[in-house]
Amino acid sequence: MWRRTFALAACSLAGAALVWLLLPGQGLGWLGAVAGAVGWQLWERRHWQAVLEWLREPRSATMPELGGVWGELLARVRRALKVANRKARKAQARLQEFLAAIQASPNGVVLLSKEGTIEWCNLMAGEHLGFDARRDLGQRIRNLVRDPAFIHYLNQRDFSVPVEIDGRHARAGHPQRIAIQVFPYAKGRRLLLTRDVTSIELAEAMRRDFVANVSHEIRSPLTVINGFIETLQTLELDEAQRRHFLDLMAQQARRMQALVDDLLTLSRLEGSPAPDVSHWVEVSGLVDEVAAQARALAGVLHGGRQTITVLEGPPLRVAGAAAELSSALGNLANNAVRYTPAEGHIEIGWRLLPDDGVEFYVHDDGPGIAPEHLPRLTERFYRVDRSRSRETGGTGLGLAIVKHVAQRHGGQLLIDSVLGHGSTFRLRLPPARVSQASPASEPVSFS
């Protein structure tokens, strides 16, 4: 500041001295002083106009080169602008990262104004609620989502619990449920979150159905056993009648035991890691063991009148859990025995596929299965004929076990059937689990 004062004084003195030299004795020195001060002001005006022009659009390339106090001012402003720009770039980068993280979220996020218009939303919110996340900015949310439950939720202003509505992709047979919850913030604004809860609701429905099915399956034999026990306790029976009732009770107890065993098998399959490829199983020994069990069951159920044939394929080994593979093939063979008539024929075998995978198959010439039942055969406790399944000792879990074993080994279960012309169940394993059998391979126990 003192520099500018000194410069003003110097210009005024210089002007007064110049007038005194040019017009001595006229007493006009004061006029020269005023002229010097005005000249200095015009010079200063040129500088601060240059500074103002640069400040309107500050760029390093166009910054004027000024000395003195104006040069120092420009340097300080330039440093401050650099710091502010650096902070602004960092803040913008962090904002973009934050928005990118929200965009990547599986949940929908909508920012609503005080009036209920969409200020910002991610793409998932538009996917859940059925509007365009970019085009519909500024639109009222209640005009875009017209579900009555959602409108009532907004009107009542009680956002302590979420509301559920059908998603944009919901249709008959393919439900989609979206949970929505609103969180007020910042002077009337609201944060709206959406979440796809379809899988949770389906899992809950499956859990309820599973519990109900298990309860029903166990309650039936328990009712029979309790009835026989009451009969034995209250009535005088001869030895033959007592033996008959005890045999029926034992049959129902075996049925419950089979059900519990299958439930434990499913639980073990779902809760354990997938089998690795370090254990190899001889295919021929596996199929022979399954065929022997099927013949034993056929002898009990049909008096040995069924014909069970093993169709051998190439000598192969498969990597996996021997007990699981034996259980899966055993379930397929046992189902064929149970549902094929006494005089029927069953074929059990394997073949090498063109992609070097292996396919186990069980074919029967039984009554076949109607097409509408095929997609649901692997559901737990699903039966085409409930009464016949119980008569033959089925638990309704066999194909569910087979499906889980196939998936754990990276394979799949395929079912082909024509009503009145028999059925074929095929268990495929990928090439990574198949190897040519070695003549020196050690036998594998399937117990």
Tab-separated table of C-alpha atoms in Angstrom:
chain	number	residue	atom	x	y	z
A	1	MET	CA	0.000	0.000	0.000
A	2	TRP	CA	2.817	2.386	0.819
A	3	ARG	CA	4.272	1.805	-2.645
A	4	ARG	CA	1.107	3.022	-4.330
A	5	THR	CA	1.000	6.070	-2.015
A	6	PHE	CA	4.623	6.837	-2.790
A	7	ALA	CA	4.004	6.449	-6.538
A	8	LEU	CA	1.011	8.817	-6.392
A	9	ALA	CA	3.010	11.396	-4.470
A	10	ALA	CA	5.948	11.065	-6.857
A	11	CYS	CA	3.710	11.594	-9.913
A	12	SER	CA	2.076	14.645	-8.304
A	13	LEU	CA	5.481	16.201	-7.463
A	14	ALA	CA	6.807	15.417	-10.904
A	15	GLY	CA	3.782	17.135	-12.480
A	16	ALA	CA	4.149	20.193	-10.234
A	17	ALA	CA	7.905	20.418	-10.968
A	18	LEU	CA	7.324	20.160	-14.715
A	19	VAL	CA	4.755	23.000	-14.663
A	20	TRP	CA	7.062	25.157	-12.510
A	21	LEU	CA	9.890	24.630	-14.998
A	22	LEU	CA	7.744	25.390	-17.997
A	23	LEU	CA	5.779	28.277	-16.491
A	24	PRO	CA	7.935	29.744	-13.753
A	25	GLY	CA	6.396	32.327	-11.515
A	26	GLN	CA	2.816	31.647	-12.647
A	27	GLY	CA	1.727	29.869	-9.453
A	28	LEU	CA	0.358	26.891	-11.392
A	29	GLY	CA	2.329	24.160	-9.635
A	30	TRP	CA	-0.856	22.778	-8.148
A	31	LEU	CA	-2.198	22.209	-11.674
A	32	GLY	CA	0.835	20.109	-12.481
A	33	ALA	CA	0.345	18.107	-9.303
A	34	VAL	CA	-3.257	17.349	-10.257
A	35	ALA	CA	-2.208	16.402	-13.776
A	36	GLY	CA	0.433	14.017	-12.410
A	37	ALA	CA	-2.075	12.391	-10.077
A	38	VAL	CA	-4.572	11.970	-12.941
A	39	GLY	CA	-1.896	10.459	-15.154
A	40	TRP	CA	-0.968	8.008	-12.443
A	41	GLN	CA	-4.667	7.038	-12.062
A	42	LEU	CA	-4.965	6.443	-15.821
A	43	TRP	CA	-1.882	4.232	-15.694
A	44	GLU	CA	-3.329	2.304	-12.771
A	45	ARG	CA	-6.677	1.998	-14.552
A	46	ARG	CA	-4.949	0.287	-17.466
A	47	HIS	CA	-3.454	-2.266	-15.060
A	48	TRP	CA	-6.574	-3.095	-13.099
A	49	GLN	CA	-8.632	-3.336	-16.305
A	50	ALA	CA	-6.122	-5.940	-17.546
A	51	VAL	CA	-6.424	-7.762	-14.229
A	52	LEU	CA	-10.250	-7.727	-14.341
A	53	GLU	CA	-10.273	-8.965	-17.933
A	54	TRP	CA	-8.023	-11.887	-16.975
A	55	LEU	CA	-10.072	-12.704	-13.880
A	56	ARG	CA	-13.187	-13.082	-16.041
A	57	GLU	CA	-11.493	-16.053	-17.764
A	58	PRO	CA	-8.292	-16.905	-15.914
A	59	ARG	CA	-5.830	-18.890	-18.019
A	60	SER	CA	-2.108	-19.247	-17.556
A	61	ALA	CA	-1.403	-18.468	-21.216
A	62	THR	CA	-3.274	-15.145	-21.170
A	63	MET	CA	-2.215	-13.839	-17.753
A	64	PRO	CA	-0.807	-10.292	-18.167
A	65	GLU	CA	2.767	-9.649	-17.100
A	66	LEU	CA	2.578	-6.894	-14.529
A	67	GLY	CA	5.018	-5.748	-11.952
A	68	GLY	CA	4.592	-4.329	-8.514
A	69	VAL	CA	1.515	-4.842	-6.480
A	70	TRP	CA	-0.563	-5.910	-9.480
A	71	GLY	CA	1.931	-8.625	-10.388
A	72	GLU	CA	1.942	-9.916	-6.816
A	73	LEU	CA	-1.868	-9.869	-6.763
A	74	LEU	CA	-2.062	-11.881	-9.988
A	75	ALA	CA	0.477	-14.403	-8.710
A	76	ARG	CA	-1.484	-14.948	-5.506
A	77	VAL	CA	-4.773	-15.245	-7.378
A	78	ARG	CA	-3.196	-17.705	-9.771
A	79	ARG	CA	-1.940	-19.872	-6.897
A	80	ALA	CA	-5.329	-19.758	-5.198
A	81	LEU	CA	-7.060	-20.748	-8.443
A	82	LYS	CA	-4.686	-23.666	-8.916
A	83	VAL	CA	-5.409	-24.911	-5.410
A	84	ALA	CA	-9.173	-24.469	-5.899
A	85	ASN	CA	-9.073	-26.231	-9.283
A	86	ARG	CA	-7.080	-29.083	-7.821
A	87	LYS	CA	-9.602	-29.506	-5.006
A	88	ALA	CA	-12.489	-29.249	-7.459
A	89	ARG	CA	-10.988	-31.958	-9.688
A	90	LYS	CA	-10.466	-34.245	-6.700
A	91	ALA	CA	-14.019	-33.609	-5.497
A	92	GLN	CA	-15.393	-34.265	-8.987
A	93	ALA	CA	-13.373	-37.473	-9.282
A	94	ARG	CA	-14.625	-38.675	-5.901
A	95	LEU	CA	-18.181	-37.774	-6.877
A	96	GLN	CA	-17.877	-39.761	-10.105
A	97	GLU	CA	-16.452	-42.732	-8.204
A	98	PHE	CA	-19.300	-42.505	-5.728
A	99	LEU	CA	-21.898	-42.345	-8.526
A	100	ALA	CA	-20.208	-45.248	-10.322
A	101	ALA	CA	-20.377	-47.296	-7.118
A	102	ILE	CA	-24.089	-46.531	-6.796
A	103	GLN	CA	-24.624	-47.447	-10.445
A	104	ALA	CA	-22.914	-50.794	-9.833
A	105	SER	CA	-25.116	-51.525	-6.834
A	106	PRO	CA	-27.702	-54.318	-7.224
A	107	ASN	CA	-30.140	-52.046	-5.390
A	108	GLY	CA	-31.973	-49.075	-6.868
A	109	VAL	CA	-31.310	-45.552	-5.570
A	110	VAL	CA	-33.553	-42.539	-6.266
A	111	LEU	CA	-33.111	-38.996	-4.932
A	112	LEU	CA	-36.439	-37.185	-4.661
A	113	SER	CA	-36.985	-33.467	-4.259
A	114	LYS	CA	-39.341	-31.934	-1.731
A	115	GLU	CA	-42.056	-31.999	-4.408
A	116	GLY	CA	-41.465	-35.699	-5.148
A	117	THR	CA	-39.667	-35.246	-8.480
A	118	ILE	CA	-36.691	-37.406	-9.462
A	119	GLU	CA	-33.451	-35.458	-9.028
A	120	TRP	CA	-31.152	-38.424	-9.703
A	121	CYS	CA	-31.403	-42.206	-9.890
A	122	ASN	CA	-29.276	-45.127	-10.929
A	123	LEU	CA	-30.104	-47.514	-13.756
A	124	MET	CA	-31.157	-50.321	-11.408
A	125	ALA	CA	-33.920	-48.161	-9.949
A	126	GLY	CA	-35.336	-47.647	-13.426
A	127	GLU	CA	-35.043	-51.381	-14.062
A	128	HIS	CA	-36.917	-52.177	-10.856
A	129	LEU	CA	-39.643	-49.546	-11.155
A	130	GLY	CA	-40.131	-49.445	-14.905
A	131	PHE	CA	-39.001	-45.947	-15.920
A	132	ASP	CA	-36.071	-44.518	-17.871
A	133	ALA	CA	-33.304	-43.470	-15.480
A	134	ARG	CA	-32.139	-40.647	-17.796
A	135	ARG	CA	-35.216	-39.514	-19.691
A	136	ASP	CA	-37.506	-39.302	-16.669
A	137	LEU	CA	-35.359	-37.027	-14.513
A	138	GLY	CA	-37.547	-34.238	-13.172
A	139	GLN	CA	-40.735	-36.325	-13.369
A	140	ARG	CA	-42.879	-37.021	-10.332
A	141	ILE	CA	-42.265	-40.507	-9.001
A	142	ARG	CA	-45.973	-41.103	-8.351
A	143	ASN	CA	-46.713	-40.429	-12.045
A	144	LEU	CA	-44.238	-43.109	-13.120
A	145	VAL	CA	-44.932	-45.796	-10.498
A	146	ARG	CA	-48.692	-46.146	-10.283
A	147	ASP	CA	-48.943	-49.263	-8.135
A	148	PRO	CA	-51.729	-48.622	-5.559
A	149	ALA	CA	-49.654	-50.038	-2.711
A	150	PHE	CA	-46.797	-47.658	-3.535
A	151	ILE	CA	-49.097	-44.622	-3.826
A	152	HIS	CA	-50.655	-45.470	-0.464
A	153	TYR	CA	-47.172	-45.850	1.008
A	154	LEU	CA	-46.215	-42.350	-0.164
A	155	ASN	CA	-49.468	-40.798	1.024
A	156	GLN	CA	-49.400	-42.229	4.540
A	157	ARG	CA	-45.846	-40.932	5.120
A	158	ASP	CA	-44.987	-43.828	7.431
A	159	PHE	CA	-41.708	-45.074	6.031
A	160	SER	CA	-40.614	-47.222	8.979
A	161	VAL	CA	-41.099	-50.436	6.974
A	162	PRO	CA	-40.711	-51.111	3.229
A	163	VAL	CA	-43.540	-51.764	0.817
A	164	GLU	CA	-43.462	-54.526	-1.805
A	165	ILE	CA	-44.822	-54.243	-5.339
A	166	ASP	CA	-44.618	-56.267	-8.561
A	167	GLY	CA	-41.566	-55.489	-10.718
A	168	ARG	CA	-41.701	-54.459	-14.353
A	169	HIS	CA	-40.843	-58.024	-15.501
A	170	ALA	CA	-43.466	-59.768	-13.363
A	171	ARG	CA	-45.815	-62.046	-15.276
A	172	ALA	CA	-47.796	-65.216	-14.736
A	173	GLY	CA	-45.482	-68.030	-13.683
A	174	HIS	CA	-42.487	-65.684	-13.321
A	175	PRO	CA	-43.017	-63.421	-10.302
A	176	GLN	CA	-40.849	-60.442	-9.519
A	177	ARG	CA	-41.197	-58.622	-6.214
A	178	ILE	CA	-39.538	-55.292	-5.474
A	179	ALA	CA	-39.186	-53.907	-1.939
A	180	ILE	CA	-39.223	-50.092	-1.682
A	181	GLN	CA	-38.360	-47.976	1.342
A	182	VAL	CA	-38.153	-44.183	1.682
A	183	PHE	CA	-35.759	-42.295	3.988
A	184	PRO	CA	-36.385	-38.551	4.517
A	185	TYR	CA	-33.330	-36.263	4.605
A	186	ALA	CA	-32.198	-32.645	4.034
A	187	LYS	CA	-35.240	-30.386	4.457
A	188	GLY	CA	-37.959	-32.427	2.821
A	189	ARG	CA	-35.894	-34.385	0.326
A	190	ARG	CA	-36.227	-38.161	0.291
A	191	LEU	CA	-33.968	-41.091	-0.507
A	192	LEU	CA	-35.828	-44.010	-2.112
A	193	LEU	CA	-34.164	-47.442	-2.136
A	194	THR	CA	-35.387	-50.453	-4.124
A	195	ARG	CA	-34.362	-54.102	-3.774
A	196	ASP	CA	-35.318	-57.231	-5.701
A	197	VAL	CA	-36.626	-59.678	-3.092
A	198	THR	CA	-37.988	-62.263	-5.523
A	199	SER	CA	-35.395	-64.902	-4.630
A	200	ILE	CA	-35.930	-64.298	-0.907
A	201	GLU	CA	-39.689	-64.744	-1.239
A	202	LEU	CA	-39.263	-67.826	-3.426
A	203	ALA	CA	-36.819	-69.294	-0.900
A	204	GLU	CA	-39.261	-68.554	1.906
A	205	ALA	CA	-42.090	-70.168	-0.062
A	206	MET	CA	-39.890	-73.203	-0.769
A	207	ARG	CA	-39.021	-73.425	2.925
A	208	ARG	CA	-42.702	-73.339	3.906
A	209	ASP	CA	-43.573	-75.935	1.275
A	210	PHE	CA	-40.655	-78.106	2.341
A	211	VAL	CA	-41.632	-78.022	5.999
A	212	ALA	CA	-45.261	-78.731	5.095
A	213	ASN	CA	-44.280	-81.639	2.831
A	214	VAL	CA	-41.925	-83.169	5.382
A	215	SER	CA	-44.567	-82.836	8.074
A	216	HIS	CA	-47.143	-84.495	5.835
A	217	GLU	CA	-44.824	-87.301	4.755
A	218	ILE	CA	-43.882	-88.136	8.352
A	219	ARG	CA	-47.362	-87.636	9.772
A	220	SER	CA	-48.905	-90.271	7.490
A	221	PRO	CA	-46.811	-93.255	8.667
A	222	LEU	CA	-46.929	-91.983	12.247
A	223	THR	CA	-50.720	-91.977	12.077
A	224	VAL	CA	-50.682	-95.565	10.830
A	225	ILE	CA	-48.232	-96.675	13.509
A	226	ASN	CA	-50.218	-94.940	16.272
A	227	GLY	CA	-53.396	-96.617	15.035
A	228	PHE	CA	-51.787	-100.047	15.129
A	229	ILE	CA	-50.338	-99.390	18.587
A	230	GLU	CA	-53.782	-98.425	19.917
A	231	THR	CA	-55.217	-101.556	18.326
A	232	LEU	CA	-52.568	-103.758	19.935
A	233	GLN	CA	-53.156	-102.071	23.293
A	234	THR	CA	-56.959	-102.289	23.343
A	235	LEU	CA	-57.879	-105.463	21.439
A	236	GLU	CA	-57.190	-109.124	22.106
A	237	LEU	CA	-55.474	-110.392	18.944
A	238	ASP	CA	-54.192	-113.791	18.006
A	239	GLU	CA	-50.547	-114.300	17.068
A	240	ALA	CA	-51.160	-114.058	13.316
A	241	GLN	CA	-52.982	-110.737	13.663
A	242	ARG	CA	-50.312	-109.363	15.966
A	243	ARG	CA	-47.587	-110.397	13.542
A	244	HIS	CA	-49.500	-108.801	10.649
A	245	PHE	CA	-49.897	-105.522	12.497
A	246	LEU	CA	-46.263	-105.522	13.581
A	247	ASP	CA	-45.151	-106.120	9.978
A	248	LEU	CA	-47.237	-103.134	8.833
A	249	MET	CA	-45.753	-100.992	11.591
A	250	ALA	CA	-42.254	-102.047	10.577
A	251	GLN	CA	-43.061	-101.137	6.967
A	252	GLN	CA	-44.141	-97.630	7.997
A	253	ALA	CA	-41.082	-97.266	10.224
A	254	ARG	CA	-38.839	-98.218	7.276
A	255	ARG	CA	-40.650	-95.627	5.202
A	256	MET	CA	-39.896	-92.936	7.780
A	257	GLN	CA	-36.299	-94.125	8.022
A	258	ALA	CA	-35.918	-93.893	4.243
A	259	LEU	CA	-37.362	-90.381	4.318
A	260	VAL	CA	-34.975	-89.279	7.055
A	261	ASP	CA	-32.024	-90.861	5.229
A	262	ASP	CA	-32.882	-89.018	2.007
A	263	LEU	CA	-33.312	-85.728	3.867
A	264	LEU	CA	-29.919	-86.169	5.496
A	265	THR	CA	-28.406	-86.996	2.104
A	266	LEU	CA	-29.835	-83.804	0.601
A	267	SER	CA	-28.597	-81.771	3.548
A	268	ARG	CA	-25.116	-83.239	3.204
A	269	LEU	CA	-25.037	-82.559	-0.542
A	270	GLU	CA	-26.105	-78.934	-0.103
A	271	GLY	CA	-23.744	-78.215	2.771
A	272	SER	CA	-20.499	-79.791	1.571
A	273	PRO	CA	-17.987	-78.597	-1.057
A	274	ALA	CA	-18.127	-80.017	-4.574
A	275	PRO	CA	-16.091	-83.217	-5.118
A	276	ASP	CA	-12.608	-82.659	-6.516
A	277	VAL	CA	-10.997	-84.581	-9.389
A	278	SER	CA	-8.462	-86.480	-7.297
A	279	HIS	CA	-10.650	-89.563	-6.752
A	280	TRP	CA	-11.449	-91.744	-9.760
A	281	VAL	CA	-14.247	-94.284	-9.985
A	282	GLU	CA	-14.413	-97.227	-12.403
A	283	VAL	CA	-17.581	-96.813	-14.475
A	284	SER	CA	-18.113	-100.524	-15.054
A	285	GLY	CA	-17.879	-101.343	-11.346
A	286	LEU	CA	-20.222	-98.445	-10.509
A	287	VAL	CA	-22.897	-99.600	-12.963
A	288	ASP	CA	-22.590	-103.269	-11.955
A	289	GLU	CA	-23.099	-102.319	-8.293
A	290	VAL	CA	-26.201	-100.261	-9.162
A	291	ALA	CA	-27.613	-103.051	-11.333
A	292	ALA	CA	-27.149	-105.573	-8.526
A	293	GLN	CA	-29.084	-103.337	-6.122
A	294	ALA	CA	-31.836	-102.852	-8.713
A	295	ARG	CA	-32.181	-106.621	-9.236
A	296	ALA	CA	-32.448	-107.130	-5.482
A	297	LEU	CA	-35.230	-104.531	-5.275
A	298	ALA	CA	-37.012	-106.050	-8.282
A	299	GLY	CA	-36.901	-109.428	-6.572
A	300	VAL	CA	-38.648	-107.973	-3.517
A	301	LEU	CA	-41.259	-105.916	-5.375
A	302	HIS	CA	-41.924	-108.059	-8.442
A	303	GLY	CA	-40.695	-111.494	-7.555
A	304	GLY	CA	-37.770	-111.294	-9.960
A	305	ARG	CA	-39.982	-111.104	-13.069
A	306	GLN	CA	-38.476	-107.843	-14.291
A	307	THR	CA	-35.555	-108.006	-16.697
A	308	ILE	CA	-32.608	-105.731	-15.897
A	309	THR	CA	-29.846	-105.553	-18.490
A	310	VAL	CA	-26.483	-103.762	-18.302
A	311	LEU	CA	-25.337	-102.285	-21.627
A	312	GLU	CA	-21.610	-101.728	-21.308
A	313	GLY	CA	-19.841	-98.816	-22.920
A	314	PRO	CA	-16.101	-98.154	-23.332
A	315	PRO	CA	-13.807	-98.653	-20.313
A	316	LEU	CA	-13.875	-95.320	-18.529
A	317	ARG	CA	-13.235	-93.729	-15.181
A	318	VAL	CA	-14.957	-90.665	-13.749
A	319	ALA	CA	-13.639	-88.245	-11.146
A	320	GLY	CA	-15.879	-87.593	-8.192
A	321	ALA	CA	-17.428	-88.958	-5.047
A	322	ALA	CA	-18.114	-92.660	-5.502
A	323	ALA	CA	-20.863	-92.750	-2.866
A	324	GLU	CA	-22.698	-89.794	-4.438
A	325	LEU	CA	-22.525	-91.190	-7.967
A	326	SER	CA	-23.681	-94.583	-6.717
A	327	SER	CA	-26.583	-92.945	-4.869
A	328	ALA	CA	-27.608	-90.951	-7.956
A	329	LEU	CA	-27.561	-93.908	-10.345
A	330	GLY	CA	-29.147	-96.104	-7.680
A	331	ASN	CA	-32.060	-93.684	-7.376
A	332	LEU	CA	-32.594	-93.703	-11.142
A	333	ALA	CA	-32.482	-97.509	-11.282
A	334	ASN	CA	-34.702	-97.955	-8.229
A	335	ASN	CA	-37.297	-95.546	-9.646
A	336	ALA	CA	-37.339	-97.563	-12.869
A	337	VAL	CA	-37.876	-100.752	-10.893
A	338	ARG	CA	-40.697	-99.243	-8.832
A	339	TYR	CA	-42.650	-97.700	-11.705
A	340	THR	CA	-42.109	-100.345	-14.390
A	341	PRO	CA	-44.604	-103.240	-14.457
A	342	ALA	CA	-43.523	-106.659	-13.213
A	343	GLU	CA	-42.997	-108.028	-16.736
A	344	GLY	CA	-41.160	-104.931	-17.913
A	345	HIS	CA	-37.570	-104.470	-19.087
A	346	ILE	CA	-34.954	-102.021	-17.766
A	347	GLU	CA	-31.624	-101.119	-19.376
A	348	ILE	CA	-28.732	-99.557	-17.443
A	349	GLY	CA	-25.590	-98.427	-19.234
A	350	TRP	CA	-23.172	-95.691	-20.229
A	351	ARG	CA	-21.770	-94.166	-23.406
A	352	LEU	CA	-18.952	-91.805	-24.390
A	353	LEU	CA	-20.257	-88.535	-25.823
A	354	PRO	CA	-18.744	-86.722	-28.854
A	355	ASP	CA	-17.266	-84.038	-26.566
A	356	ASP	CA	-15.536	-86.790	-24.489
A	357	GLY	CA	-18.034	-86.488	-21.683
A	358	VAL	CA	-19.855	-89.519	-20.318
A	359	GLU	CA	-23.571	-90.217	-20.146
A	360	PHE	CA	-25.121	-92.760	-17.778
A	361	TYR	CA	-28.634	-93.792	-18.705
A	362	VAL	CA	-31.500	-95.822	-17.283
A	363	HIS	CA	-34.218	-96.764	-19.770
A	364	ASP	CA	-37.472	-98.553	-18.994
A	365	ASP	CA	-40.528	-99.598	-21.004
A	366	GLY	CA	-42.945	-98.578	-18.283
A	367	PRO	CA	-46.042	-96.359	-18.540
A	368	GLY	CA	-44.089	-93.174	-19.281
A	369	ILE	CA	-44.669	-89.677	-17.931
A	370	ALA	CA	-46.969	-86.983	-19.288
A	371	PRO	CA	-45.154	-83.907	-20.673
A	372	GLU	CA	-46.644	-81.500	-18.113
A	373	HIS	CA	-44.931	-83.401	-15.286
A	374	LEU	CA	-41.411	-83.483	-16.741
A	375	PRO	CA	-40.252	-79.964	-15.695
A	376	ARG	CA	-41.202	-80.616	-12.057
A	377	LEU	CA	-39.895	-84.147	-11.559
A	378	THR	CA	-36.762	-82.995	-9.719
A	379	GLU	CA	-38.726	-80.923	-7.188
A	380	ARG	CA	-38.683	-82.290	-3.676
A	381	PHE	CA	-41.694	-84.471	-2.869
A	382	TYR	CA	-43.170	-84.003	-6.333
A	383	ARG	CA	-44.893	-87.183	-7.462
A	384	VAL	CA	-46.768	-87.994	-10.647
A	385	ASP	CA	-48.850	-90.594	-8.795
A	386	ARG	CA	-48.696	-90.120	-5.010
A	387	SER	CA	-50.541	-93.265	-4.030
A	388	ARG	CA	-48.430	-95.504	-6.250
A	389	SER	CA	-45.209	-93.880	-5.064
A	390	ARG	CA	-46.051	-94.604	-1.440
A	391	GLU	CA	-47.065	-98.179	-2.269
A	392	THR	CA	-43.649	-98.829	-3.805
A	393	GLY	CA	-41.722	-97.158	-0.992
A	394	GLY	CA	-40.683	-93.918	-2.717
A	395	THR	CA	-39.897	-90.823	-0.654
A	396	GLY	CA	-40.297	-88.213	-3.399
A	397	LEU	CA	-36.675	-87.084	-2.949
A	398	GLY	CA	-34.807	-89.446	-5.251
A	399	LEU	CA	-34.650	-87.238	-8.358
A	400	ALA	CA	-33.851	-84.178	-6.237
A	401	ILE	CA	-30.820	-86.074	-4.946
A	402	VAL	CA	-29.822	-87.063	-8.483
A	403	LYS	CA	-30.062	-83.444	-9.647
A	404	HIS	CA	-27.881	-82.222	-6.770
A	405	VAL	CA	-25.244	-84.902	-7.416
A	406	ALA	CA	-25.172	-84.000	-11.120
A	407	GLN	CA	-24.740	-80.294	-10.375
A	408	ARG	CA	-22.022	-80.943	-7.798
A	409	HIS	CA	-20.060	-82.862	-10.454
A	410	GLY	CA	-20.583	-80.175	-13.110
A	411	GLY	CA	-23.108	-82.287	-15.005
A	412	GLN	CA	-26.825	-82.348	-15.653
A	413	LEU	CA	-29.831	-84.634	-15.463
A	414	LEU	CA	-31.893	-85.071	-18.645
A	415	ILE	CA	-35.290	-86.757	-18.777
A	416	ASP	CA	-37.028	-88.085	-21.888
A	417	SER	CA	-40.400	-89.779	-21.694
A	418	VAL	CA	-43.385	-90.535	-23.896
A	419	LEU	CA	-46.640	-91.464	-22.240
A	420	GLY	CA	-47.231	-95.175	-22.791
A	421	HIS	CA	-43.750	-95.806	-24.227
A	422	GLY	CA	-41.389	-95.693	-21.260
A	423	SER	CA	-38.801	-93.224	-19.966
A	424	THR	CA	-35.060	-92.564	-20.205
A	425	PHE	CA	-33.123	-90.785	-17.468
A	426	ARG	CA	-29.634	-89.583	-18.456
A	427	LEU	CA	-26.924	-88.347	-16.107
A	428	ARG	CA	-24.176	-86.482	-17.976
A	429	LEU	CA	-20.737	-85.602	-16.628
A	430	PRO	CA	-18.329	-83.148	-18.359
A	431	PRO	CA	-15.125	-84.216	-20.180
A	432	ALA	CA	-12.965	-82.831	-17.342
A	433	ARG	CA	-14.249	-85.655	-15.113
A	434	VAL	CA	-13.791	-88.475	-17.633
A	435	SER	CA	-10.703	-90.566	-18.318
A	436	GLN	CA	-9.911	-93.799	-20.146
A	437	ALA	CA	-9.775	-96.676	-17.672
A	438	SER	CA	-6.394	-98.232	-17.010
A	439	PRO	CA	-6.128	-102.057	-16.919
A	440	ALA	CA	-4.254	-101.749	-13.618
A	441	SER	CA	-6.861	-99.521	-11.991
A	442	GLU	CA	-7.642	-100.392	-8.414
A	443	PRO	CA	-11.224	-101.386	-7.586
A	444	VAL	CA	-13.389	-98.812	-5.791
A	445	SER	CA	-15.786	-99.640	-2.980
A	446	PHE	CA	-19.312	-98.236	-3.298
A	447	SER	CA	-20.474	-98.979	0.208
